Structure formats: C-alpha cells, structure tokens
Short mmCIF file of C-alpha atoms and ligand atoms in Angstrom, two decimals:
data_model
loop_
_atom_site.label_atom_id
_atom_site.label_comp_id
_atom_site.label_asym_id
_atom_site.label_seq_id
_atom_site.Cartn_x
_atom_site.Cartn_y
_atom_site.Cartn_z
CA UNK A 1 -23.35 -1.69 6.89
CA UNK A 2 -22.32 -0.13 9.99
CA UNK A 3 -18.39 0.49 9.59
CA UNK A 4 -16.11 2.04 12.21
CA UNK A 5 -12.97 4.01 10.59
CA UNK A 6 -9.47 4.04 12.47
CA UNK A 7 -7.50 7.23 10.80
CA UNK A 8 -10.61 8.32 9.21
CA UNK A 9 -10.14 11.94 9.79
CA UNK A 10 -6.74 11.63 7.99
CA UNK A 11 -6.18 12.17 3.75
CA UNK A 12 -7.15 8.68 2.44
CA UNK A 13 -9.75 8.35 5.32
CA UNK A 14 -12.06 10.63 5.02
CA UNK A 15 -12.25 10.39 1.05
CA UNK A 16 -12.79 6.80 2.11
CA UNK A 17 -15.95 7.92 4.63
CA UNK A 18 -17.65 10.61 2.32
CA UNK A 19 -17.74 7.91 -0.05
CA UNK A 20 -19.11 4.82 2.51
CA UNK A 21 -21.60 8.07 3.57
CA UNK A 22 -22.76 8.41 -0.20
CA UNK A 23 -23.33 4.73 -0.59
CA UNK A 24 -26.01 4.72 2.49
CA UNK A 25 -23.08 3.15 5.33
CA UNK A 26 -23.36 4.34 8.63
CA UNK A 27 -20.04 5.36 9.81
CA UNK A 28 -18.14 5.90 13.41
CA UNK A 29 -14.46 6.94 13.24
CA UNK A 30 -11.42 6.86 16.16
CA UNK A 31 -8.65 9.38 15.48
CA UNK A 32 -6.37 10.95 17.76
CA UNK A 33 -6.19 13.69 15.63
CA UNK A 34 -2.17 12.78 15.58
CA UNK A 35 -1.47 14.00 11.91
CA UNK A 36 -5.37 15.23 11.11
CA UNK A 37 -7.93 17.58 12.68
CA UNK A 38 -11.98 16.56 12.91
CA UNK A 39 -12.07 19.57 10.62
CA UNK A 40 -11.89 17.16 7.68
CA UNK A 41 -14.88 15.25 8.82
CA UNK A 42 -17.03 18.47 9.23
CA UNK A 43 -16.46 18.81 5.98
CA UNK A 44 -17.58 15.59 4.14
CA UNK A 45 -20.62 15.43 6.66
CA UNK A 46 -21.27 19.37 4.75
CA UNK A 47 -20.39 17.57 1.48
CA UNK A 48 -22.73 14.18 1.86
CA UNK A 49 -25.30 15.94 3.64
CA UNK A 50 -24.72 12.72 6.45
CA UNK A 51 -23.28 12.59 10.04
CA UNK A 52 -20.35 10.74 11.79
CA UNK A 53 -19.97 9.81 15.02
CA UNK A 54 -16.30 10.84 16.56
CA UNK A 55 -14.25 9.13 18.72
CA UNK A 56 -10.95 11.02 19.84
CA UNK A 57 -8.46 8.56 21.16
CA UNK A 58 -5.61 7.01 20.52
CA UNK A 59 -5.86 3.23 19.30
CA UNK A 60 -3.37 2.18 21.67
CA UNK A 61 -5.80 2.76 24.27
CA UNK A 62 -7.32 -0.92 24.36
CA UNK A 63 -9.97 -0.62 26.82
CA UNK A 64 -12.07 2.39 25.10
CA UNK A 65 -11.41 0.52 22.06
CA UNK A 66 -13.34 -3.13 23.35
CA UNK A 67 -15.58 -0.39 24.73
CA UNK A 68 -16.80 0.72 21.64
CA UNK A 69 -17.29 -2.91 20.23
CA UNK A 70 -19.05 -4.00 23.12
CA UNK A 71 -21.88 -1.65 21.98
CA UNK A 72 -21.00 -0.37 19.05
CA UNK A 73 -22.34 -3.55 16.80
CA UNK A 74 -20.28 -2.78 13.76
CA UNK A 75 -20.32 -4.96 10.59
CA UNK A 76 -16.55 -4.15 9.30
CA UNK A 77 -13.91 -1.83 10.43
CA UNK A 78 -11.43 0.03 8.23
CA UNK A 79 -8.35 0.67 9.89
CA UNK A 80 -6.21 3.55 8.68
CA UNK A 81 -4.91 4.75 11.64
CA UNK A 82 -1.13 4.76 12.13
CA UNK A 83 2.21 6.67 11.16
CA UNK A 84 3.19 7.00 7.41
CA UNK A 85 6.69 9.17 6.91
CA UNK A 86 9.17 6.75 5.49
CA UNK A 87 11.91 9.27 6.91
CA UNK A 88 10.51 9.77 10.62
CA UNK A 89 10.48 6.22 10.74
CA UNK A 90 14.52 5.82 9.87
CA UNK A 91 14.99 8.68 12.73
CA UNK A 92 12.42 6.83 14.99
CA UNK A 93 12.26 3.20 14.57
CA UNK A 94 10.50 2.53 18.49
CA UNK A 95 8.06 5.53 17.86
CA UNK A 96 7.07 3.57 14.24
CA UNK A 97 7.02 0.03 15.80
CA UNK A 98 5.20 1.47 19.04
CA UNK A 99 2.54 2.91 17.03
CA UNK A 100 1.88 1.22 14.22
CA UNK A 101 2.28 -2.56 15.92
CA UNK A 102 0.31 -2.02 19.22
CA UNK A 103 -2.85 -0.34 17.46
CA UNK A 104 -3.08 -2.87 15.50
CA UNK A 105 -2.50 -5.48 18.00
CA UNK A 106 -5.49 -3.20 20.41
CA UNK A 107 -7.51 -3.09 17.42
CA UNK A 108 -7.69 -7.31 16.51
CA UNK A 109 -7.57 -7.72 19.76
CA UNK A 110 -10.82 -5.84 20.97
CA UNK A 111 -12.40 -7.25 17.94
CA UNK A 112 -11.98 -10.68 19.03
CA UNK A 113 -13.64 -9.71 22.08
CA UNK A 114 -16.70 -8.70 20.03
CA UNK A 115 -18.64 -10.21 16.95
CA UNK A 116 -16.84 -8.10 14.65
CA UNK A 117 -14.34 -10.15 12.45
CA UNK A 118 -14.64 -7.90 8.88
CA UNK A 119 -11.12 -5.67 8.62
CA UNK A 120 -9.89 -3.82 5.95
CA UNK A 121 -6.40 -2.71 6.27
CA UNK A 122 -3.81 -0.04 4.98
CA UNK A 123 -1.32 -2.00 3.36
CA UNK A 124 0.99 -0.46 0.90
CA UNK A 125 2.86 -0.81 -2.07
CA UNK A 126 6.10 -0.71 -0.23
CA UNK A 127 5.75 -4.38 1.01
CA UNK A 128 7.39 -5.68 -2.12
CA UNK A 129 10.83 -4.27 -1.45
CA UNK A 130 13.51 -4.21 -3.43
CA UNK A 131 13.87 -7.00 -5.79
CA UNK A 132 10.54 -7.61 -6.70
CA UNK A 133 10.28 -7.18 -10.82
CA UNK A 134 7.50 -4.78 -12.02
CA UNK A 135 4.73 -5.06 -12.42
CA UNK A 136 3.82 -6.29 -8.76
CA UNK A 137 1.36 -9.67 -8.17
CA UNK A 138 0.21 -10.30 -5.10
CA UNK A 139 1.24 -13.66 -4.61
CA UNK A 140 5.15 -12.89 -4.53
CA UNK A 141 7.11 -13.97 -1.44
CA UNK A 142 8.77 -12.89 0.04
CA UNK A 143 7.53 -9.36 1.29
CA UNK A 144 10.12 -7.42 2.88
CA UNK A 145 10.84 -2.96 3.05
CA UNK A 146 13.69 -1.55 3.98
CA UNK A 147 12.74 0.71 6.19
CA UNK A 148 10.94 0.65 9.66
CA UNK A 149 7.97 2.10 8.43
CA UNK A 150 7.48 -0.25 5.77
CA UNK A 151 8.21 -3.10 7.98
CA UNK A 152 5.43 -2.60 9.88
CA UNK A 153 3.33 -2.74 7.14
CA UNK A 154 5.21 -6.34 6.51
CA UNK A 155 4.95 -7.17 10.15
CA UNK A 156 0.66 -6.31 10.14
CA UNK A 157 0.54 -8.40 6.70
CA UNK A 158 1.46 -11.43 8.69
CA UNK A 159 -0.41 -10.98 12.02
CA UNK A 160 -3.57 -10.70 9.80
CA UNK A 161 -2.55 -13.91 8.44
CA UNK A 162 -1.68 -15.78 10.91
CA UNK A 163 -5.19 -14.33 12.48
CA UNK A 164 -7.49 -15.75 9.88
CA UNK A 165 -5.43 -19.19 9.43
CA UNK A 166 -5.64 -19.64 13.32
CA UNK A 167 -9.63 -18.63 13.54
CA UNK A 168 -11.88 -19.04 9.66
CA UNK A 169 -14.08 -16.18 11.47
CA UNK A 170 -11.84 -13.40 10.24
CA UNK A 171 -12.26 -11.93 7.00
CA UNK A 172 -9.47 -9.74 6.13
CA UNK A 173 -8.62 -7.32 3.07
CA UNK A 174 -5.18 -6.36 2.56
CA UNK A 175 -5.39 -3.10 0.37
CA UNK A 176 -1.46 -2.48 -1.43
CA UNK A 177 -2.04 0.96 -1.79
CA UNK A 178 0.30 2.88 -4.76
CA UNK A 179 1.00 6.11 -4.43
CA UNK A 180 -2.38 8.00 -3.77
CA UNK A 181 -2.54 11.72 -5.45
CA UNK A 182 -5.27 13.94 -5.87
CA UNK A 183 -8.23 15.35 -3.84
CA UNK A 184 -11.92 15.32 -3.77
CA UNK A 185 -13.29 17.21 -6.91
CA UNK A 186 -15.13 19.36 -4.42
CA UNK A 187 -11.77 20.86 -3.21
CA UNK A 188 -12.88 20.60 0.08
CA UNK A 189 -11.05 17.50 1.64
CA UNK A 190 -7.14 17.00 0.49
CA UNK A 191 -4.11 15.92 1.69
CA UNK A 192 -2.57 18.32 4.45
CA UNK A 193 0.66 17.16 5.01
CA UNK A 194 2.10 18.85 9.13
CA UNK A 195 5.53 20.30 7.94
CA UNK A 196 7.64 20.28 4.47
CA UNK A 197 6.06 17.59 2.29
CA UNK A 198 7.96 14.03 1.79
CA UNK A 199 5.58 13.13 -1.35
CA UNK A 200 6.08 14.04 -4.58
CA UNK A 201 2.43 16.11 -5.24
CA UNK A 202 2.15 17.82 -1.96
CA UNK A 203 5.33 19.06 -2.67
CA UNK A 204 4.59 20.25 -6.33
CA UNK A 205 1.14 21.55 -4.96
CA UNK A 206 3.06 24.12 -2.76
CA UNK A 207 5.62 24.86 -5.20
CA UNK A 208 2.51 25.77 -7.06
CA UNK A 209 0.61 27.80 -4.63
CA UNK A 210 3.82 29.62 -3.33
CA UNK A 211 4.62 28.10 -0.26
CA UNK A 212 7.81 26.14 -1.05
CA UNK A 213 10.13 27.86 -4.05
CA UNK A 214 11.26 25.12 -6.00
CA UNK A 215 10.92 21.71 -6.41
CA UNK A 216 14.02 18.82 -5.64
CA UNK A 217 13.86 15.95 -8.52
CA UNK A 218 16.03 13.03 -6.79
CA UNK A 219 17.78 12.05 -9.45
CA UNK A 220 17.27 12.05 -13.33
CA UNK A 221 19.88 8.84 -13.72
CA UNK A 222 17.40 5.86 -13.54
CA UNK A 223 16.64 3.68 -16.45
CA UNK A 224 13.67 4.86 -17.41
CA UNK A 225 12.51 6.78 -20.35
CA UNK A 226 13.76 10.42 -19.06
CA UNK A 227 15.86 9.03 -16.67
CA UNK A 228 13.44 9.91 -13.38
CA UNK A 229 11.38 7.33 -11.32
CA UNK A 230 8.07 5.92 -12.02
CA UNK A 231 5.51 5.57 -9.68
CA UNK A 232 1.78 4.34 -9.95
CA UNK A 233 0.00 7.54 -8.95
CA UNK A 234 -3.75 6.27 -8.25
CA UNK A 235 -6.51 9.05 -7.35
CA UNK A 236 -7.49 9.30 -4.15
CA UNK A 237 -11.52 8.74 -4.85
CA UNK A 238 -10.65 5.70 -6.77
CA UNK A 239 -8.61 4.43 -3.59
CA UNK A 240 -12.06 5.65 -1.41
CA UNK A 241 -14.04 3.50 -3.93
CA UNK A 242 -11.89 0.49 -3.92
CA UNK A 243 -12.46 0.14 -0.26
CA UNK A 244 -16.15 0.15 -0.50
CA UNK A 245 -16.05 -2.72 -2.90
CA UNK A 246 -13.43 -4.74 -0.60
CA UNK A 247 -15.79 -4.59 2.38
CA UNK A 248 -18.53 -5.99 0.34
CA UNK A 249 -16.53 -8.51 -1.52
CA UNK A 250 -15.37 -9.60 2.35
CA UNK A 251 -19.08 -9.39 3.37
CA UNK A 252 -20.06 -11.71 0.41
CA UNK A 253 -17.06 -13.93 0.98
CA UNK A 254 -17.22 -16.51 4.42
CA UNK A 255 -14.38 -18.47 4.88
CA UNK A 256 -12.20 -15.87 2.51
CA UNK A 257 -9.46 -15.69 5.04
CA UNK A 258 -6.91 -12.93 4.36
CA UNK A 259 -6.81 -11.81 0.91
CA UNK A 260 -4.97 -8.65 -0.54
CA UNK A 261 -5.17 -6.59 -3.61
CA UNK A 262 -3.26 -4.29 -5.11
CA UNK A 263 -5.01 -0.82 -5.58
CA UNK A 264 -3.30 1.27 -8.51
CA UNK A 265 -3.78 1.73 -12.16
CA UNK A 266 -1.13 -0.32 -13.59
CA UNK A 267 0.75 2.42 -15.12
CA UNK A 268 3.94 3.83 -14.21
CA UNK A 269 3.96 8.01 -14.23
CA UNK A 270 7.72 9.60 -14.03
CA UNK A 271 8.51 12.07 -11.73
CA UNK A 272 8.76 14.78 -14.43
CA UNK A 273 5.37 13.70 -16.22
CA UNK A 274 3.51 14.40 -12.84
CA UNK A 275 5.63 18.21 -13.03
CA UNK A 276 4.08 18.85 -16.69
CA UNK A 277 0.70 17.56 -15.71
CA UNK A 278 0.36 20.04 -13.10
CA UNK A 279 1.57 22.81 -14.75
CA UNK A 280 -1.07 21.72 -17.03
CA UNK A 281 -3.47 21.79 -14.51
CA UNK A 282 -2.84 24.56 -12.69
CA UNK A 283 -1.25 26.93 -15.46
CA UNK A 284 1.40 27.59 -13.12
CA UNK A 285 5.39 26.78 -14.01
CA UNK A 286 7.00 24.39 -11.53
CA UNK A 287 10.86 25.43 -11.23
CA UNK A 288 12.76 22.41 -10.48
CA UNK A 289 16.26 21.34 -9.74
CA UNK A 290 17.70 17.85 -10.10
CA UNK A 291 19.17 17.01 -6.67
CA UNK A 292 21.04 13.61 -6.20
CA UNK A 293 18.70 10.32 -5.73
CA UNK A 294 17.21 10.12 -2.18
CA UNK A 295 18.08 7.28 -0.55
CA UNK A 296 16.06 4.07 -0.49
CA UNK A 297 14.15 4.97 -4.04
CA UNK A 298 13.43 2.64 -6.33
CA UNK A 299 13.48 3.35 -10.35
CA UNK A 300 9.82 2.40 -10.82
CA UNK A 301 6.99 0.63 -9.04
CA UNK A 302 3.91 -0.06 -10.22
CA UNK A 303 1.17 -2.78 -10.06
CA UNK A 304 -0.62 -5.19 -12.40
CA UNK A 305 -3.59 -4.26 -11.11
CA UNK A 306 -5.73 -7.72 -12.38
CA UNK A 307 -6.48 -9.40 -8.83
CA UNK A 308 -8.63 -6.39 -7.58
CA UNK A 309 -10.30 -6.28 -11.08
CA UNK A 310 -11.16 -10.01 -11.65
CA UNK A 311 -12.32 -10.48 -7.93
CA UNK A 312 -13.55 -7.29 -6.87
CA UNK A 313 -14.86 -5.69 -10.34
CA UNK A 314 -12.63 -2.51 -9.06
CA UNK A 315 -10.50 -0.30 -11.67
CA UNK A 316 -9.05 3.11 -11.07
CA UNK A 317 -10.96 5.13 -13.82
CA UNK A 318 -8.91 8.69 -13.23
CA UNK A 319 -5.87 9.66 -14.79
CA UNK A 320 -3.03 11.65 -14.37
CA UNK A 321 -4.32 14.36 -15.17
CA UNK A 322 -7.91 14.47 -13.34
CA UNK A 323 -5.33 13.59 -10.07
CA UNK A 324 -3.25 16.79 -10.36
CA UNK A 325 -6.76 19.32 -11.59
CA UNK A 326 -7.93 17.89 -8.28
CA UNK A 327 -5.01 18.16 -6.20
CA UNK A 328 -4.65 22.07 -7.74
CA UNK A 329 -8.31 22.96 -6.56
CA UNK A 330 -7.84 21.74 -3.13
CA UNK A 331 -4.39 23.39 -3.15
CA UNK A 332 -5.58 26.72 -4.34
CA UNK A 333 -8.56 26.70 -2.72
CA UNK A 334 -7.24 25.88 0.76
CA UNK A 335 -3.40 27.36 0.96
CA UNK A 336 -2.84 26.55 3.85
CA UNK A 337 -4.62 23.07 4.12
CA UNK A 338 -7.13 22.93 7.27
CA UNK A 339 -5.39 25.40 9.25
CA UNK A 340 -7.01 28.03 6.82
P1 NAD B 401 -2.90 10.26 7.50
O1 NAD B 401 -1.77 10.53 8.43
O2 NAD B 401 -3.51 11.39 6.78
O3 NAD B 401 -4.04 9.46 8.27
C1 NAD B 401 -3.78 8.62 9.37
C2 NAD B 401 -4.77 8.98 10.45
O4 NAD B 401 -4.56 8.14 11.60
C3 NAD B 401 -4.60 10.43 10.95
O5 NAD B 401 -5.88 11.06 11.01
C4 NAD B 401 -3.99 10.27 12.35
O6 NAD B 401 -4.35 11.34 13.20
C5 NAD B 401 -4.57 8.94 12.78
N1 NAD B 401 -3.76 8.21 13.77
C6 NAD B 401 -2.44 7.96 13.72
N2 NAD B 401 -2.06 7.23 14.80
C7 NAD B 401 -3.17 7.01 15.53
C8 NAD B 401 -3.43 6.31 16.74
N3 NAD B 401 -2.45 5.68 17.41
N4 NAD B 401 -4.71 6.27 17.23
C9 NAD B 401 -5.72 6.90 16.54
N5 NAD B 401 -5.52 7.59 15.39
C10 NAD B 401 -4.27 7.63 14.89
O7 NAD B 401 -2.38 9.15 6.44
P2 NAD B 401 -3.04 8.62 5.10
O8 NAD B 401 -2.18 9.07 3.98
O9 NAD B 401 -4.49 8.89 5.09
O10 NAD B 401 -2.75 7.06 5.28
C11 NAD B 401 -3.72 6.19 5.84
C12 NAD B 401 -3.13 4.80 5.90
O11 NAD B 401 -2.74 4.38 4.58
C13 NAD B 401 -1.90 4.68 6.77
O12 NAD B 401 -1.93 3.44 7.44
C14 NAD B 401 -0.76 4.69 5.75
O13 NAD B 401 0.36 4.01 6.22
C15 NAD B 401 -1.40 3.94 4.60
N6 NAD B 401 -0.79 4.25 3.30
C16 NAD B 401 -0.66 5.55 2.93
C17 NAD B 401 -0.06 5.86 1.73
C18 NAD B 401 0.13 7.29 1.30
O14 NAD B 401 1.02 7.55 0.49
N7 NAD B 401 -0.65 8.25 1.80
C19 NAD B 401 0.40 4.83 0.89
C20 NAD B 401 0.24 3.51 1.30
C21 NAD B 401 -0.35 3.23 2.53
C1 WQD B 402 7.49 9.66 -5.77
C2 WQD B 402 8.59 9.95 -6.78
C3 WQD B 402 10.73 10.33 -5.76
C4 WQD B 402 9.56 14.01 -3.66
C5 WQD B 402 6.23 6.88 -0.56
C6 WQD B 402 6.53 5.79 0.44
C7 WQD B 402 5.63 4.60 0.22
C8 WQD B 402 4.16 5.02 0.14
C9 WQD B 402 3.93 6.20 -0.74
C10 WQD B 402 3.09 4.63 2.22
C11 WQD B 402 9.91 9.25 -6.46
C12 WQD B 402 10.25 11.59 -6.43
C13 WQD B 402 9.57 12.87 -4.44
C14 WQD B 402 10.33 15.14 -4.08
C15 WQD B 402 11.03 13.88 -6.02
N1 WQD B 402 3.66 5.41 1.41
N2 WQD B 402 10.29 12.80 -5.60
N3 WQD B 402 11.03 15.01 -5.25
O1 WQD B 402 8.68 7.30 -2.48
O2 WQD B 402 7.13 6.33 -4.22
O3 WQD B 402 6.44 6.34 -1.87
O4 WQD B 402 4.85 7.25 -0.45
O5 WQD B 402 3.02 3.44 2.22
O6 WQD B 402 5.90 3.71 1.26
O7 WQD B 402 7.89 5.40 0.31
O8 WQD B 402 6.48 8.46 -3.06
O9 WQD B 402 5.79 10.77 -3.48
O10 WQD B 402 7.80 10.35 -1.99
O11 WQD B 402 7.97 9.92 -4.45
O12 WQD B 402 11.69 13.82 -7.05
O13 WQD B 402 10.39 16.19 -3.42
O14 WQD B 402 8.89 11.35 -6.73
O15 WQD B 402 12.12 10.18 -5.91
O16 WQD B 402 10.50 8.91 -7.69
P1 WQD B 402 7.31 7.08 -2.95
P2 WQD B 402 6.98 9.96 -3.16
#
C-alpha cells in the first residue's frame, strides 16, 4: 500500500514508518518538524535500507494538503500529527484546540476531495476519563478527559464518527494508545522529548544518563499495591506493529465504518516497578523523591486489550523489561536525543 504519515517524523511515527518500510509499504510523510526533526527519518531510511518522501508543512495548511492527494494516489493515511503535553495544553487551551482540531479538520477534508477514505488515527487512552472502571472496553460511553488536550482527542473521536455514519466510504481506525515506552532495539530512533520530560521514562532515562538529578514520584498514596500509579506501558514497536495490522484489517473491511481498539498489554506497571526495571536495565541507580500527586492523575489505567486481539490478531509481545533495555540503549547511545 501506498500510505502517507502525518507526524511521522515524531517518536511513535517513525517506529510506525520503519516498520510499514520493512513490510514492503511505500511511504510519504507531512511534518512541520514542530516537536521532531527529519533527522529521525534519515535514520530509519539507514535502518530499512528504504526511502521516504518528505513533506515539510504544517497540516493546517489545507491547500498543499488536497495538493498532495490530488496526485499523490495514496491507499491509507496515518495521521499522527498534532500536540501531545497534557500540561501545555492546561496553559494553552486555543493553541491545543487550534492545532489539533483544524489539522484534522484540513486533513478529512482534503481527503474527501480525493479517493482516499482509509485513516488511522492517534487516539489515546486518555479518552476514558475519570470514572471509567479498569480495565478499559471500547464500547464505554461516555468518553470524556479532563483536560484540553485530551478533549481533543474526544472531540476527533466523534468527527470521525460522525464522518463514516454520514458517508459508508470512510474506513476509520481509532488506535487508544496506552502509555508507549521504549525505543527501537537498534537505538537509533527514540523518543526526544524538546525540554524537561512530562512522561514517566523519558524522565527516568535522563535521570539515568545524567541529565536530570533525580527523579519526582507523584505520590506513593494510591490504592495500589505500593501505593504508586499504574499505567499500561506498551513498547513502542508493538504500537508500530499494531498500526500495520489496523490498516490492513481497514483495507479488508468495506463498510467497517469507524472502529477503535485499544493498543496496550493489559497489564498495569506501577510507577516504582518501571524505576527497578530500569535500573535493571541500565545498571544505573535511579534516586527518587516522593513529591505530592500531580494533578489530574489517575491511580491506574490500563486496557483489556481483547478487541484488537480477536479482530485484528494484534498482541503486544514485549515486556517491561525489553521496553526500558530499549529505552536505555537509545538513551545512552544518543544523550542528547537528535541534537547529538
Ligand atoms: P510527537 O510530538 O513525537 O509526534 C508528533 C509529530 O507531529 C511531530 O513530528 C510534530 O512535529 C508533528 N506535528 C505536530 N503538529 C503538526 C502540524 N500542525 N502539522 C504537521 N506536523 C505536525 O508525538 P508522539 O508521541 O509520536 O505522538 C503521536 C500521536 O500519538 C499524537 O497525536 C499523540 O497525541 C498521540 N498519542 C501519544 C501518546 C504518547 O504518550 N506519546 C499517547 C497517546 C496518544
Ligand atoms: C505515568 C505515571 C505519573 C512523571 C500521559 C498523558 C496521556 C498519554 C500518555 C497522550 C503516572 C508518574 C510521571 C514523573 C511520576 N498521552 N510520574 N513522575 O500521565 O499516564 O499519561 O501520557 O495521549 O494522555 O496524560 O503518563 O508518563 O506522565 O505518567 O511519578 O516525573 O508516572 O504520576 O503515575 P500518564 P506519564
């Protein structure tokens, strides 16, 4: 297939492209190189031995965009392209909105204008708010974040819905991403968070390598087994792989409509299990303080992980500790991410 990437120069997108490049796609990518650099692409296209075509502009920017459909004859498009940090988006609710709403809006929009009608999309884990019981099924109602970032993820969820039930052309995957750790096992492509880490294993990856000196647990008062939260941590490859077998479960599927899946492993990993895996992995010591909980954190989230398993065939296959050797070797082996 012929697959155009939005984001795909960013951490889950180009794990996601050396992967469609190993499994024979041919693959175009837009990124305005907002939170990435096309140095990450350089490097899977070393990695795969393959090439990708680069677009550099921002998705917001409609008319390149129907453009590029109008020749670009792609089967599917992948669209990770958007803003991510839960905090910025408190700070920055228009920037969030903005962003994240009208390149998706550019996006559906030029596709309409094209034969294109295959989308895979970036949902996320944080769609099931706050009252949701664990683990989390797909069909519950109704989805809802409390914060601006995660509301746009709420707000997409719908569009894409409402697309498909207004026109049976569309074929849309809704991918409820956990929380994605870890890092090619070549060490060459990771996640290279701009500024002080908000995630948990960026964080603990420059704790590790030197760069930060200690590491804040927020909170150690939850019930749960040692009192910390517990998150689904799902391997960033296994993500990459689960996205190959949504656009071919879509491609297989007329008449699906919107469908999403939950991509994690079904297990919930606490905050301080994550801490002794790395130092595991990396046989360095992690000095941590416990800091009060940070605002907006749940105890635990994780997913029963069944719908993507029974309809796509797809199960995250790495563990815990696989995720942090990985994460370590990109860490060590680039200190300071791209920038290097
Ligand atoms: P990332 O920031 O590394 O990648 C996003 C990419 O999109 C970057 O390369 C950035 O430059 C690009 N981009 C942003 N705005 C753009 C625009 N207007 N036009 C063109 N390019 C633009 O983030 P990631 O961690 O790879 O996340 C990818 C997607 O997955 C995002 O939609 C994110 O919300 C979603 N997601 C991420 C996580 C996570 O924890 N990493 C969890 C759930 C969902
Ligand atoms: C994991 C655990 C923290 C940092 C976020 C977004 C979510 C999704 C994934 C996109 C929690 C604890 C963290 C630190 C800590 N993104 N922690 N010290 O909050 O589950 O999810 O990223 O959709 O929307 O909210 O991930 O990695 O920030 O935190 O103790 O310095 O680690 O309290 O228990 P989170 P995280």
């Amino acid at each position: 297939m012929k697959i155009l990437v939005t984001g795909g120069a960013g951490y889950i997108g180009s794990h996601t492209v050396l992967t469609l490049l190993e499994k024979g796609h041919e693959v175009e990518v837009v990124d305005n190189y907002d939170n990435s650099s096309p140095e990450s692409i350089r490097r899977v296209e070393r990695l795969t031995g393959g090439s990708v075509v680069l677009h550099e502009f921002d998705l917001r920017e409609e008319e390149r965009l129907t453009e590029l459909f109008a020749t670009g004859a792609y089967d599917a498009v992948i669209h990770f392209a958007g803003l991510k940090a839960v905090g910025e988006s408190v700070a920055e609710p228009a920037l969030y909105y903005g962003t994240n709403l009208e390149s998706t809006l550019s996006l559906v929009r030029a596709m309409a204008a094209s034969a294109t009608r295959t989308l895979v999309f970036s949902s996320s884990a944080t769609v099931y708010g706050e009252r949701a019981q664990v683990p989390y099924v797909e069909a519950y109602e109704p989805l809802e974040a409390n914060n601006p970032y995660g509301k746009t993820k709420v707000m997409i969820e719908h569009i894409l819905g409402d697309l498909a039930a207004a026109d049976d052309s569309w074929r849309i995957g809704l991918l409820r991403y956990f929380n994605p750790v870890g890092a090619h096992p070549s060490g060459e492509i990771g996640e290279d968070p701009a500024g002080i880490p908000n995630n948990l294993t960026p964080y603990i990856s420059q704790v590790a390598v030197g760069r930060l000196a200690s590491l804040g647990v927020f909170g150690d008062d939850y019930d749960t087994p040692d009192g910390t939260g517990l998150r689904d941590y799902i391997h960033v490859m296994d993500l990459a792989e689960g996205h190959v077998v949504a656009l071919e479960h879509l491609a297989a599927s007329p008449g699906i409509g919107a469908r999403a899946w939950n991509l994690g492993t079904g297990t919930g990993t606490s905050v301080l299990e994550v801490v002794a895996a790395f130092e595991k992995a990396s046989g360095v010591e992690i000095p941590y303080e416990v800091k009060p909980r940070r605002a907006g954190d749940l105890a635990r989230s994780y997913a029963d992980a069944s719908r993507a398993k029974d309809e796509l065939g797809w199960v995250a296959t790495r563990g815990i500790d696989e995720m942090c050797a990985d994460a370590w070797r990109w860490q060590s082996q680039n200190p300071q991410g791209y920038r290097a």
